Tab-separated table of C-alpha atoms in Angstrom:
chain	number	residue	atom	x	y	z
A	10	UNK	CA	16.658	5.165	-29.303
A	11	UNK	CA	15.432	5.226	-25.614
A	12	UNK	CA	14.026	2.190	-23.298
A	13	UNK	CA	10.135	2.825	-23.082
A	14	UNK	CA	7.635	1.201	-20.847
A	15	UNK	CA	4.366	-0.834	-22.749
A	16	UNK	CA	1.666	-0.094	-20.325
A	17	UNK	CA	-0.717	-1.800	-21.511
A	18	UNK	CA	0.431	-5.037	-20.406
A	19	UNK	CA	0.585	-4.175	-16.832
A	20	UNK	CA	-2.667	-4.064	-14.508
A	21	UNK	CA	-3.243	-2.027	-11.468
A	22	UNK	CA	-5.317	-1.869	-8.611
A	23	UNK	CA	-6.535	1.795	-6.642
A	24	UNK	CA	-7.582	1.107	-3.786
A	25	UNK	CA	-8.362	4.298	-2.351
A	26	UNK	CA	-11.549	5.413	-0.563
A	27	UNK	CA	-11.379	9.250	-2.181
A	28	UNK	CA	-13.195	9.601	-5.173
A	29	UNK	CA	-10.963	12.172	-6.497
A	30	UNK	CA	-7.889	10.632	-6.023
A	31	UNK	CA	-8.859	7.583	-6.977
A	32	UNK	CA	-9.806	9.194	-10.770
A	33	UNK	CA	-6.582	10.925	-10.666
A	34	UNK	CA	-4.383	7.971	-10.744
A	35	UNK	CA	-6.943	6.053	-13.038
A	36	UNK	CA	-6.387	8.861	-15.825
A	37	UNK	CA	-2.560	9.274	-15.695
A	38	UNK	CA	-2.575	5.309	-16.085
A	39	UNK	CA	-4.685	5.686	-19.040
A	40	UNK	CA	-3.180	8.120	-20.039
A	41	UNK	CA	-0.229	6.386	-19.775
A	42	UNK	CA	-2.191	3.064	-21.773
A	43	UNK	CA	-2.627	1.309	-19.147
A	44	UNK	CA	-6.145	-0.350	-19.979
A	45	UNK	CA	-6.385	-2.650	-16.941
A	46	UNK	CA	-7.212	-0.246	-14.048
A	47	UNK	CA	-9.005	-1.506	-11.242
A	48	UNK	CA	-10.689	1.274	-8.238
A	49	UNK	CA	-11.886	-0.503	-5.154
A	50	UNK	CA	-12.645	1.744	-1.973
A	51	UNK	CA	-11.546	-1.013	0.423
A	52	UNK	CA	-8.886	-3.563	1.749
A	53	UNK	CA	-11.667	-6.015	1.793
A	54	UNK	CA	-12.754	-5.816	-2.133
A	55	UNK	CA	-9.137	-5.520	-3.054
A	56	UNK	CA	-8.670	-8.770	-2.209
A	57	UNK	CA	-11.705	-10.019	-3.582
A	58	UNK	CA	-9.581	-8.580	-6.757
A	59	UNK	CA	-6.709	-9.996	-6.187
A	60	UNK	CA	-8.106	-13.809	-5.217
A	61	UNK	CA	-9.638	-13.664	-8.466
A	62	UNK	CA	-7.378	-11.242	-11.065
A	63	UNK	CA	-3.978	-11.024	-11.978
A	64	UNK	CA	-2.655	-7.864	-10.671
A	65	UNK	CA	0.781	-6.640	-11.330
A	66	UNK	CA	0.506	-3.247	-9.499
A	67	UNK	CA	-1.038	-1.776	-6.232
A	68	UNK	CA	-1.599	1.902	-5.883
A	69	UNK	CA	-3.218	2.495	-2.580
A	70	UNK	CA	-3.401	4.825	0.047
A	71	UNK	CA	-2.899	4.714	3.881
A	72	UNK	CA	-6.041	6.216	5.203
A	73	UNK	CA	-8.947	3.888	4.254
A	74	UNK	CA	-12.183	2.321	5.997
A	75	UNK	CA	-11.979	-0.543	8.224
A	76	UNK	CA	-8.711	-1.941	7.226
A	77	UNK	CA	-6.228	0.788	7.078
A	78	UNK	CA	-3.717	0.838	4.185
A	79	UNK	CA	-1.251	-0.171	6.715
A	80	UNK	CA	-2.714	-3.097	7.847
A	81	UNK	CA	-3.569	-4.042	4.089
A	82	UNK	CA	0.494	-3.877	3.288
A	83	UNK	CA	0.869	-6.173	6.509
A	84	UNK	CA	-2.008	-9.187	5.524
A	85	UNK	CA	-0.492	-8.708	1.725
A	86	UNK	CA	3.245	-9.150	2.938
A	87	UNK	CA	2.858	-11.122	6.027
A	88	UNK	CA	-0.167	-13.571	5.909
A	89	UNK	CA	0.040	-17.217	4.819
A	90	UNK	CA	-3.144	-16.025	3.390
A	91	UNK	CA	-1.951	-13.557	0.739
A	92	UNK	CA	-2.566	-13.734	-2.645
A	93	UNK	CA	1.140	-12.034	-3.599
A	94	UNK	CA	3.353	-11.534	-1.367
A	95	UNK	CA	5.657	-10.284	-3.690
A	96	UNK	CA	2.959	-7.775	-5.399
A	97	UNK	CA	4.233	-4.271	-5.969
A	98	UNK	CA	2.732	-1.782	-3.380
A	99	UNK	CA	2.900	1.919	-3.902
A	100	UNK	CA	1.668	3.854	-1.240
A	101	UNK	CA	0.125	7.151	-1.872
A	102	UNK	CA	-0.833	9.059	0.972
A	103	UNK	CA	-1.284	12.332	2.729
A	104	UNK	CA	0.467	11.067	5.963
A	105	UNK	CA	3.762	12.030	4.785
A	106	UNK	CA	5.809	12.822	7.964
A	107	UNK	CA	8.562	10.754	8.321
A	108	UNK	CA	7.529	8.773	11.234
A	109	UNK	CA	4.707	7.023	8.652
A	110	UNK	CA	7.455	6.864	5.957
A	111	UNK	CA	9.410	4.927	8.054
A	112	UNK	CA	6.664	2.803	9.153
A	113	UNK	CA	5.173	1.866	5.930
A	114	UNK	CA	9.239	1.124	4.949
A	115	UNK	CA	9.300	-1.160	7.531
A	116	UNK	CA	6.502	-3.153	6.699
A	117	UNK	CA	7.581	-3.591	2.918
A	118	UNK	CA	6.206	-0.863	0.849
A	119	UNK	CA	7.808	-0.640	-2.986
A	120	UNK	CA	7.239	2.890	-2.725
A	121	UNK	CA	5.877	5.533	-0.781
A	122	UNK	CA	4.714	8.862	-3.035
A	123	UNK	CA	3.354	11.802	-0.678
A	124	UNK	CA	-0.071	13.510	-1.394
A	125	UNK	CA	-0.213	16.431	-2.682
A	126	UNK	CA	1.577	14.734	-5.408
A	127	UNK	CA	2.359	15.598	-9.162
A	128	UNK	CA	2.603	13.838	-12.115
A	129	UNK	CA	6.257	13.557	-12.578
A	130	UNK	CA	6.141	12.148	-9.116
A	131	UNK	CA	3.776	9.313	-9.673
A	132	UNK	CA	5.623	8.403	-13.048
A	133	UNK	CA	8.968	8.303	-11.371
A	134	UNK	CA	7.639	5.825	-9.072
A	135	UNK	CA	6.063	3.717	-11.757
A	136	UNK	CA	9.016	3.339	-13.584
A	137	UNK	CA	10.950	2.396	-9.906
A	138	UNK	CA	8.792	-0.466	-9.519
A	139	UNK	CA	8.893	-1.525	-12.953
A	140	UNK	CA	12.549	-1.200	-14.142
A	141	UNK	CA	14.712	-1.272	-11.072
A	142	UNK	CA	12.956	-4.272	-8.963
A	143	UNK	CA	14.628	-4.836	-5.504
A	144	UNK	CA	15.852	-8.115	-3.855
A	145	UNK	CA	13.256	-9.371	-1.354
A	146	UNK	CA	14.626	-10.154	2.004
A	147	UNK	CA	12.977	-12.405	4.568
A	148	UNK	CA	14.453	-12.141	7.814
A	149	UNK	CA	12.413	-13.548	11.201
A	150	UNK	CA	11.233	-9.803	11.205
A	151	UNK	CA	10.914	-8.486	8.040
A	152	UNK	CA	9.526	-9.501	4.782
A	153	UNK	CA	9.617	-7.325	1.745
A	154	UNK	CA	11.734	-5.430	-0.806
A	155	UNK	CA	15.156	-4.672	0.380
A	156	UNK	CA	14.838	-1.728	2.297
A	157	UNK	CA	18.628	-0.483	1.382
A	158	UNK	CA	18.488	1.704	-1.550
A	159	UNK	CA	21.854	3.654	-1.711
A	160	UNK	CA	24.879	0.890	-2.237
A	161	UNK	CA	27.360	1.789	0.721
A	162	UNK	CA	30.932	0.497	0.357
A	163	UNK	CA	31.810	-2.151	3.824
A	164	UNK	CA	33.861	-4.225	4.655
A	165	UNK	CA	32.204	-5.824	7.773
A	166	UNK	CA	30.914	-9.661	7.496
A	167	UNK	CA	28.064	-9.603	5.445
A	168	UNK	CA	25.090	-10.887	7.437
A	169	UNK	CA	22.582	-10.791	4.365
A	170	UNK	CA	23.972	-13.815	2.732
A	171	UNK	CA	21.623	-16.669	2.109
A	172	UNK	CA	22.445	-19.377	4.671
A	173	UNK	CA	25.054	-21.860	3.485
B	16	UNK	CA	25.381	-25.381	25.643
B	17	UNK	CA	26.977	-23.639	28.422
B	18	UNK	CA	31.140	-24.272	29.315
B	19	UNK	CA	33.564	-23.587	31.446
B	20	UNK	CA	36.268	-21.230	29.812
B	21	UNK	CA	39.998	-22.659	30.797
B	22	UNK	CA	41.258	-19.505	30.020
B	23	UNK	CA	38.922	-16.995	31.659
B	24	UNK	CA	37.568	-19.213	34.061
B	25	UNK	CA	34.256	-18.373	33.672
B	26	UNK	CA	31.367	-20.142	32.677
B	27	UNK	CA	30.126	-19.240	28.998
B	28	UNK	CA	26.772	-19.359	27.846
B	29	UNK	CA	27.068	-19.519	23.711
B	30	UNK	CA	25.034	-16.352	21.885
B	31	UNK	CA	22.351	-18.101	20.384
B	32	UNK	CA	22.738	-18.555	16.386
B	33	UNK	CA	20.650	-15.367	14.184
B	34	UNK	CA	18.594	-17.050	11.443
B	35	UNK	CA	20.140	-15.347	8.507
B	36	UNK	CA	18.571	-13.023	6.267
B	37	UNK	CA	17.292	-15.105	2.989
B	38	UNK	CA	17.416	-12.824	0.172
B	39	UNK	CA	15.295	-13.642	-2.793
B	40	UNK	CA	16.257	-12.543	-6.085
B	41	UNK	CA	14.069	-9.693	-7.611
B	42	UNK	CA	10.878	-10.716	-9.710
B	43	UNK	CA	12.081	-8.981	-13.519
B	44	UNK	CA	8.565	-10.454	-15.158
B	45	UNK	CA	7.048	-6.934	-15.007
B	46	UNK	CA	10.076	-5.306	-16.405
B	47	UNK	CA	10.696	-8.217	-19.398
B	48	UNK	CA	7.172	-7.755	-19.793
B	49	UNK	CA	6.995	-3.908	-20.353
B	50	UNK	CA	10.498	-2.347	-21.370
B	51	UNK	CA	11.117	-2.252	-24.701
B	52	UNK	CA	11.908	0.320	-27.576
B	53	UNK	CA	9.156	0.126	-29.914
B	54	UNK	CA	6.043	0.810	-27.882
B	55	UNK	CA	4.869	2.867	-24.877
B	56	UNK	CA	6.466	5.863	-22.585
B	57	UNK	CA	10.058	7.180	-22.755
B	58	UNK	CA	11.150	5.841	-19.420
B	59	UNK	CA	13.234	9.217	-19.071
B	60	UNK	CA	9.761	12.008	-20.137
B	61	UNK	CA	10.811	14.707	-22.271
B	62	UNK	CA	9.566	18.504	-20.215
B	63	UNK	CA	6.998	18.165	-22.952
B	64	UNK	CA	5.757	14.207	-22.244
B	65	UNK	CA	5.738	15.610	-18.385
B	66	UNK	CA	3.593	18.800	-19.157
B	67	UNK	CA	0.999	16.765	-21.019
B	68	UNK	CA	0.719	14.463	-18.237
B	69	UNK	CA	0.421	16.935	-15.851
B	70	UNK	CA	-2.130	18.316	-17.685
B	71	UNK	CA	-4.277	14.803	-17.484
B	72	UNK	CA	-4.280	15.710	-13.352
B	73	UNK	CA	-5.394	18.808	-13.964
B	74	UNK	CA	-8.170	17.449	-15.694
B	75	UNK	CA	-9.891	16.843	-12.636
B	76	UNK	CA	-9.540	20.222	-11.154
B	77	UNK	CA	-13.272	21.341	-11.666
B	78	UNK	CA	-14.566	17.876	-9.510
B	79	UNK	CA	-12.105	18.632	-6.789
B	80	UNK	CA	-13.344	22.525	-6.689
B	81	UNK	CA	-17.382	21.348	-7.062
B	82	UNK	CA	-16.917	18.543	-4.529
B	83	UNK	CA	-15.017	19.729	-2.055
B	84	UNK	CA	-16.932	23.365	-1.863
B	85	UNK	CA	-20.240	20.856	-1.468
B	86	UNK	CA	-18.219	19.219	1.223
B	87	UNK	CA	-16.961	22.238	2.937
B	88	UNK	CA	-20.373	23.408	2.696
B	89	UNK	CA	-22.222	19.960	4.317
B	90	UNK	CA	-19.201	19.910	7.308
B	91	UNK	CA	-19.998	23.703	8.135
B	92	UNK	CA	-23.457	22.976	8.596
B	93	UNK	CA	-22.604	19.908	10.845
B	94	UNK	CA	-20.314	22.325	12.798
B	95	UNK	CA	-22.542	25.515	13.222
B	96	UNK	CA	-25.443	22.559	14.341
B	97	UNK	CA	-22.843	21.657	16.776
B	98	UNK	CA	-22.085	24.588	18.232
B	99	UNK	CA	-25.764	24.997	19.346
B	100	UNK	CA	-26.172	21.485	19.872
B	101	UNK	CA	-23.081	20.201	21.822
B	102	UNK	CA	-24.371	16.274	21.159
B	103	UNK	CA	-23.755	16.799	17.542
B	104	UNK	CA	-20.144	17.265	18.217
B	105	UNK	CA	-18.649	14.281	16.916
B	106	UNK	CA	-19.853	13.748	13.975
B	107	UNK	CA	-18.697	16.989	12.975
B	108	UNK	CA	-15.552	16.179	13.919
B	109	UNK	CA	-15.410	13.249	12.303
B	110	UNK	CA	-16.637	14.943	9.055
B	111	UNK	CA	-13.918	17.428	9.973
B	112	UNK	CA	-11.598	15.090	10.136
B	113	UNK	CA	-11.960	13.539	6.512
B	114	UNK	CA	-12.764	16.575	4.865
B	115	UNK	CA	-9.418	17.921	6.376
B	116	UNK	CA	-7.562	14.833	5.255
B	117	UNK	CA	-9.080	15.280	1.809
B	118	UNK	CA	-7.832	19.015	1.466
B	119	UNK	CA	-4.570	18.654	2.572
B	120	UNK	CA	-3.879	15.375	0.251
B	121	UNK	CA	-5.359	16.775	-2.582
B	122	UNK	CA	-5.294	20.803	-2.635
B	123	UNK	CA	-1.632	20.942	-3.443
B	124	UNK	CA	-2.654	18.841	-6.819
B	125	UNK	CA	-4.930	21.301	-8.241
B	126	UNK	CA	-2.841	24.552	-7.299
B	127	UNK	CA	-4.596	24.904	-4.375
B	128	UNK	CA	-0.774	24.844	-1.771
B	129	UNK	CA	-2.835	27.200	0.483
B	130	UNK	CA	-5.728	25.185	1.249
B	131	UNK	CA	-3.006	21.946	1.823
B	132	UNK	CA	-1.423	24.367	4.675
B	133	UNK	CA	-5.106	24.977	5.886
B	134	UNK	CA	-6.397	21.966	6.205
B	135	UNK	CA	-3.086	20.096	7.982
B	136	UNK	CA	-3.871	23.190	10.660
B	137	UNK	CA	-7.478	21.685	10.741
B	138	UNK	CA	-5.981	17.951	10.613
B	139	UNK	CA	-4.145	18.365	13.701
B	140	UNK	CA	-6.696	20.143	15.726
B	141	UNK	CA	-9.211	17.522	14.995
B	142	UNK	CA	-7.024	14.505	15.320
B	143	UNK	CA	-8.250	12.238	18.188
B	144	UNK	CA	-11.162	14.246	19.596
B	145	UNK	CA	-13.883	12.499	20.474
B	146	UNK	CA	-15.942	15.844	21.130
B	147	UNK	CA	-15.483	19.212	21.513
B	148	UNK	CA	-16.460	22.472	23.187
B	149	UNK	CA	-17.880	25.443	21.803
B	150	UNK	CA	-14.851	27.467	21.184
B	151	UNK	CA	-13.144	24.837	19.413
B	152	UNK	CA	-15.722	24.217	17.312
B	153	UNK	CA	-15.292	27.895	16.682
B	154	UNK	CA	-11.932	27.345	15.481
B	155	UNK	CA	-13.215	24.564	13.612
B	156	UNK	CA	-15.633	26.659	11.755
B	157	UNK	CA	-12.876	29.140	10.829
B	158	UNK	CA	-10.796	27.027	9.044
B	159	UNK	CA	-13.334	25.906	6.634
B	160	UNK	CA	-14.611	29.148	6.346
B	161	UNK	CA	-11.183	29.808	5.249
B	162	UNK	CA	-11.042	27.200	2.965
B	163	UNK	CA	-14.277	28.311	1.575
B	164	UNK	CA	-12.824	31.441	0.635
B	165	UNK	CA	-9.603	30.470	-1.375
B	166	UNK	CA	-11.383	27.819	-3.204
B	167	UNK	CA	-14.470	30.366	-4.268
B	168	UNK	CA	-11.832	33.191	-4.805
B	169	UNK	CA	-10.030	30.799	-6.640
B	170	UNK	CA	-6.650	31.223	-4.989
B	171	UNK	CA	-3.954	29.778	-6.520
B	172	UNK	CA	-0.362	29.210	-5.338
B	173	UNK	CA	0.575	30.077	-1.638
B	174	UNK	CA	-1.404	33.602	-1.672
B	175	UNK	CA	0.261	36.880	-1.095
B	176	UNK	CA	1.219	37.790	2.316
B	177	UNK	CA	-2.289	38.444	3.547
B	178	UNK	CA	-2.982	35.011	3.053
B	179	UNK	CA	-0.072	33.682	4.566
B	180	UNK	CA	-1.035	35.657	7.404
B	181	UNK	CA	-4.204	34.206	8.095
B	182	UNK	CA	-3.222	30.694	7.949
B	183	UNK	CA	-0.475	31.424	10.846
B	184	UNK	CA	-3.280	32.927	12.635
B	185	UNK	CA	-5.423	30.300	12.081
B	186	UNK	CA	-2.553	27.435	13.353
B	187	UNK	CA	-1.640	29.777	16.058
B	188	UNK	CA	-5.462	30.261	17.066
B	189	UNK	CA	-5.469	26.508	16.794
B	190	UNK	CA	-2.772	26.060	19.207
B	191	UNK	CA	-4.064	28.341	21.697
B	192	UNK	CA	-7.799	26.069	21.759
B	193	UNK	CA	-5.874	22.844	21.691
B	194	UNK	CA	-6.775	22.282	25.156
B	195	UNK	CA	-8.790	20.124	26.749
B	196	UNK	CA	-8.041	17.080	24.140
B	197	UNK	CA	-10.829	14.473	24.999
């Protein structure tokens, strides 16, 4: 018998200013049975969500109004403001060169799934965030999941250990 | 603190002490939450599971080919006023802009691989102009003319090599009009 995922107890959040792409995600997650799906075209009204829901996923994408989905990632990691800074965030995007990749790495994207994108794509990142959940670092420069995916063999001091 | 080393005889100023990293342990709520073996989604999809699903994007095929053809429609007007109207320029280029975004993020979904090549041409030509002259709103105009025609000939795929043709004309066209940038 094989591990299977209950999505109906997760919610999400869309925030993406396309309408298109917006209803794209929202049917593969019902699809999927997700029944708490949330589409906001802004930054701004996804925090009004999230200051006021539970939220166990974002799905957002870079290029949006006013607040850009960058800047979003940054408040929600980085601001004694944010309502989670651990939340989830899976950028979905168009900008897929690897300049932005790195960028939106950097400032502690989950995961980063590039537009056009399929549905085996999307799903393979949904089950990333839910099943394999990283380490968090926080580092005078850095706050988010660990950003070191493949497990490298060394023998160096290890610099990453909590302080004693 | 600074010293005086007896055995170098220099004077050593101490590297200042790196705040270590603090590494939080990951948050498993979602995933003791979710994975079981009763209810929901293989976490491995059978070919079949991932053809079905596929088939729930393709759902929204007919939207992306009535909106965006409106859209493509609206932003060529905008242009074509441009051209004859050089004030206009920006806000067709800022229409140009989105629309361009839109295509290339979302062609490649619905089949559409050709228009995604298109419109990145268009994406970079438009990027950071603030206006434009009349021959590169002329380039402009081409590319969603282009566009225009694979999504009303509904063509598929990448296109034979006709098609492939025209869109390395159309980037190469774009790189020749690339100049002045303002």
């Amino acid at each position: 018998m094989s591990a299977k995922i209950d999505f109906s107890k997760i919610s999400f959040l869309v925030v993406d200013g396309d309408k298109i792409s917006a209803q794209v995600v929202f049917d593969t997650l019902s699809y999927l049975g997700a029944t708490a799906v949330q589409r906001v075209r802004s930054p701004n009204d996804a925090f009004e969500v999230l200051r006021t829901q539970q939220i166990d996923i974002i799905v957002t994408e870079w290029r949006l109004r006013g607040m850009d989905g960058l800047e979003f990632l940054d408040v929600l990691r980085n601001s004694v403001n944010s309502p989670n800074r651990f939340i989830p965030v899976i950028m979905l995007t168009a900008h897929s060169e690897q300049r932005y990749v790195t960028t939106a790495r950097d400032l502690g994207i989950t995961e980063f799934l590039a537009k056009p994108f399929n549905a085996k794509a999307l799903y393979s990142r949904l089950v990333s965030v839910i099943t394999r959940p990283r380490h968090f670092v926080n580092t005078g420069t850095y706050f988010g999941p660990d950003r070191r995916r493949r497990q490298v063999a060394f023998d160096g001091p290890d610099r990453r250990s909590p302080d004693d | 603190m600074t010293h005086y080393d007896w055995g170098t005889g220099a004077i050593v100023t101490p590297e200042k002490k790196k705040k270590k990293a603090q590494i939080i342990p990951p948050q498993t709520d979602l995933k003791r939450r979710t994975v079981n073996f009763v209810k929901g989604f293989d976490i491995n999809l059978s070919p079949q599971q991932l053809d079905e699903l596929e088939q729930v994007v393709q759902r929204s095929t007919e939207t992306f080919v009535r909106d965006i053809g409106k859209d493509l429609a609206d932003c060529r007007k905008l242009v074509v006023a441009a051209i004859s109207d050089n004030s206009k320029a920006s806000t067709a280029l800022e229409n140009s802009s989105d629309l361009a975004y839109s295509v290339k993020a979302l062609g490649g979904t619905f089949q559409y691989p050709l228009m995604t090549q298109i419109a990145k041409s268009l994406e970079i030509f438009v990027a950071d102009r603030t206006t434009a002259n009349m021959k590169q709103l002329l380039v402009i105009q081409l590319h969603i003319d282009s566009l225009y025609v694979i999504l009303a000939s509904r063509v598929t795929g990448f296109g034979t090599t006709v098609e492939q043709a025209t869109v390395a004309a159309l980037t190469k066209l774009a790189e020749r009009y690339e100049l002045p940038r303002e």
